[in-house]
XYZ file of C-alpha atoms in Angstrom:
232
model
C 15.591 6.573 8.558
C 16.837 5.254 5.368
C 13.916 2.342 3.865
C 13.568 -0.898 5.199
C 13.672 -3.386 2.281
C 13.278 -6.848 3.666
C 13.123 -9.438 0.275
C 10.414 -12.120 0.382
C 8.446 -9.930 2.944
C 4.960 -8.007 2.438
C 5.095 -4.384 2.532
C 2.629 -1.819 2.652
C 3.458 0.908 0.394
C 1.491 4.472 0.184
C 1.932 7.488 -1.995
C 0.008 10.716 -2.536
C -0.211 13.059 -4.938
C 1.549 16.381 -4.300
C -0.152 19.051 -2.027
C -2.635 15.961 -1.519
C -4.118 16.950 -5.104
C -5.906 14.584 -7.181
C -3.847 12.123 -9.353
C -6.900 10.209 -11.147
C -8.969 12.439 -13.033
C -10.851 9.316 -14.756
C -11.187 5.921 -15.258
C -8.586 6.345 -18.357
C -6.058 7.434 -15.792
C -6.372 4.652 -13.525
C -5.920 2.118 -16.266
C -3.081 3.512 -17.318
C -1.455 3.531 -13.760
C -2.503 0.169 -13.636
C -0.648 -0.989 -16.658
C 2.214 1.050 -15.840
C 2.582 -0.694 -12.849
C 2.014 -4.382 -13.855
C 4.729 -4.018 -16.387
C 7.209 -2.448 -13.840
C 6.504 -4.865 -11.311
C 6.819 -7.483 -13.901
C 10.656 -5.930 -14.943
C 11.856 -5.402 -11.414
C 10.159 -8.103 -9.298
C 7.616 -6.791 -7.011
C 4.515 -8.975 -6.309
C 1.178 -7.446 -5.868
C -0.668 -9.012 -3.345
C -3.190 -6.405 -2.994
C -3.904 -2.537 -3.813
C -6.434 0.322 -3.995
C -6.328 3.509 -5.940
C -8.201 6.634 -4.306
C -8.631 9.954 -6.009
C -5.260 11.577 -4.413
C -3.147 8.491 -3.336
C -2.450 4.966 -4.112
C -2.206 1.959 -1.368
C -0.085 -1.268 -2.301
C 0.556 -4.604 -0.418
C 3.470 -6.007 -1.905
C 6.666 -8.593 -1.878
C 10.048 -7.422 -3.292
C 12.029 -10.086 -4.890
C 15.290 -7.785 -4.802
C 16.244 -4.987 -2.558
C 15.617 -2.478 -5.111
C 12.120 -3.740 -6.384
C 9.929 -1.435 -4.478
C 12.082 1.621 -5.117
C 12.991 0.941 -9.321
C 9.121 -0.479 -9.842
C 7.624 2.650 -8.233
C 9.977 5.135 -9.455
C 9.385 4.030 -13.246
C 5.909 3.740 -12.493
C 5.223 7.132 -10.988
C 7.759 8.716 -13.109
C 6.155 7.899 -16.409
C 2.488 8.465 -14.823
C 3.525 11.897 -13.780
C 4.877 12.561 -17.506
C 1.400 11.122 -19.067
C -0.516 12.938 -16.530
C 1.033 16.325 -17.109
C 1.102 15.730 -20.942
C -2.818 15.338 -20.438
C -3.121 18.458 -18.620
C -0.831 20.812 -20.246
C 0.855 21.145 -16.540
C 4.355 20.793 -15.168
C 5.637 19.965 -11.982
C 5.645 17.552 -9.460
C 2.338 14.976 -9.277
C 3.332 12.986 -6.273
C 4.099 14.497 -3.154
C 8.286 13.183 -1.921
C 8.795 9.441 -1.716
C 6.616 6.879 -1.099
C 6.249 5.438 2.324
C 6.478 1.371 3.172
C 6.677 -0.751 6.130
C 7.471 -4.581 6.332
C 4.894 -6.721 7.868
C 4.926 -9.806 10.198
C 1.923 -12.470 9.162
C -0.666 -11.456 11.053
C -0.536 -7.571 10.023
C 0.231 -8.726 6.770
C -3.432 -9.338 6.091
C -4.318 -6.110 8.434
C -2.662 -3.767 6.119
C -4.296 -5.782 3.309
C -7.650 -5.324 5.157
C -6.619 -1.719 5.954
C -5.814 -0.975 2.031
C -8.930 -2.641 0.342
C -11.281 -0.813 3.072
C -10.063 2.502 2.322
C -13.212 3.593 -0.050
C -15.301 2.774 2.405
C -13.695 4.526 5.516
C -13.795 7.548 3.066
C -17.486 7.114 2.276
C -17.313 6.499 -1.421
C -19.126 2.878 -1.162
C -20.484 0.741 1.548
C -19.430 -2.090 0.450
C -15.298 -2.646 -0.617
C -16.510 -5.268 -3.200
C -18.072 -3.111 -5.250
C -15.487 -0.771 -5.635
C -13.708 -1.071 -8.944
C -10.229 0.201 -8.217
C -8.777 -2.124 -5.681
C -8.206 -5.778 -5.385
C -11.202 -5.878 -2.841
C -13.572 -7.456 -5.899
C -11.314 -10.247 -6.845
C -10.525 -11.462 -3.132
C -14.375 -11.401 -2.457
C -15.006 -13.791 -5.892
C -16.895 -10.783 -7.506
C -16.596 -10.474 -11.088
C -14.972 -6.945 -11.673
C -13.558 -4.836 -14.358
C -10.801 -6.168 -15.887
C -7.537 -4.444 -15.202
C -3.906 -4.460 -16.804
C -2.448 -5.764 -13.369
C -1.670 -9.308 -12.374
C -2.064 -9.872 -8.215
C -0.186 -12.485 -6.841
C -3.041 -14.802 -5.809
C -0.942 -18.020 -4.510
C 0.005 -16.278 -0.999
C -3.392 -15.054 -0.698
C -5.040 -18.497 -1.595
C -3.085 -20.557 0.754
C -4.896 -18.764 3.752
C -8.143 -17.833 2.454
C -11.036 -18.087 0.338
C -13.702 -15.510 -0.904
C -15.983 -15.881 1.911
C -13.532 -16.117 4.852
C -12.137 -13.061 3.159
C -15.419 -11.341 3.020
C -15.965 -12.017 6.661
C -12.588 -10.819 7.698
C -12.981 -6.903 5.762
C -16.439 -7.627 7.495
C -15.198 -7.706 10.878
C -14.480 -4.247 12.315
C -10.555 -3.225 12.458
C -9.651 -1.784 15.799
C -8.568 1.679 16.101
C -5.040 0.453 17.454
C -4.302 -1.650 14.279
C -5.663 1.069 11.923
C -3.204 3.528 14.120
C -0.204 0.838 14.012
C -0.246 0.431 10.411
C -0.003 4.266 9.695
C 2.410 5.087 12.323
C 4.686 2.208 10.854
C 4.267 2.936 6.989
C 4.947 6.345 7.811
C 8.093 5.904 10.172
C 9.321 3.023 7.618
C 9.954 0.845 10.772
C 8.590 -2.984 10.656
C 4.946 -3.725 11.828
C 4.957 -6.784 13.746
C 5.884 -9.065 17.339
C 9.340 -8.550 18.961
C 10.627 -11.875 17.401
C 9.840 -10.470 13.927
C 11.597 -7.027 14.131
C 14.723 -8.980 15.906
C 14.767 -11.476 12.962
C 14.934 -8.561 10.469
C 17.204 -6.863 12.480
C 19.502 -10.044 12.449
C 19.117 -10.143 8.990
C 19.587 -6.580 7.737
C 22.190 -5.936 10.471
C 20.701 -2.710 11.515
C 18.729 -1.511 14.374
C 15.253 -1.366 13.298
C 13.264 -0.892 16.634
C 12.365 2.622 17.911
C 14.515 4.157 20.909
C 13.144 4.775 24.011
C 11.228 7.902 24.494
C 9.876 10.370 21.700
C 6.697 12.244 21.611
C 3.789 10.647 23.138
C 1.482 7.912 20.649
C -1.432 10.605 20.225
C 1.401 13.621 19.175
C 2.557 11.105 16.801
C -1.114 10.074 15.588
C -2.096 13.884 15.143
C 1.245 14.517 13.155
C 0.778 11.756 10.786
C -2.898 12.142 10.457
C -2.884 14.534 7.869
C -0.224 12.558 5.427
C -1.995 9.388 5.849
C -5.461 9.394 6.899
C -7.601 7.070 4.949
């Protein structure tokens, strides 16, 4: 389905490297990426609430201010970053695989997706504590003095609901397997993740059908299909 964009609503966004190859070789690469992301988010009205840079993919939780905010901010960030990385490596070709995946989130799944994003390095076995990972928003949200990065996080929406202590407790709480599967499945499909009322409201606002039709593959088959694409 064509991309679903709901202005003023949080979205989970992810994009992987082409053929799942690494997109970041070192901290210089990560800083260049975050600088480009920060500049383009400011230019195209995309508010970043949280992020995580993994070796071969990125996760963002963001709120678009315009219908084209995500498209333009990601297009220019990833396009310019690809030019930078290919130039640095003396390479040619695609750095990123296809288009990015995204889905709108209701209030509860907004926080679940942010937790999912910040817990990526823990699930991957890179760190035991998400707050010590330098390349995500977890350190900032947990009140830990981390590396200074050239990306402005939108803090008000987070601070209205959380403190460093309560967020740390939320990160420490185990995510249910169903929650993780729902985030991955909806992000891959592009359909909204939320209650029936939330989906109905978006359908009325956007004037399009967003709920999946009855039938289709069993959930386990869907999970198996998206695992190589969105795992971690």
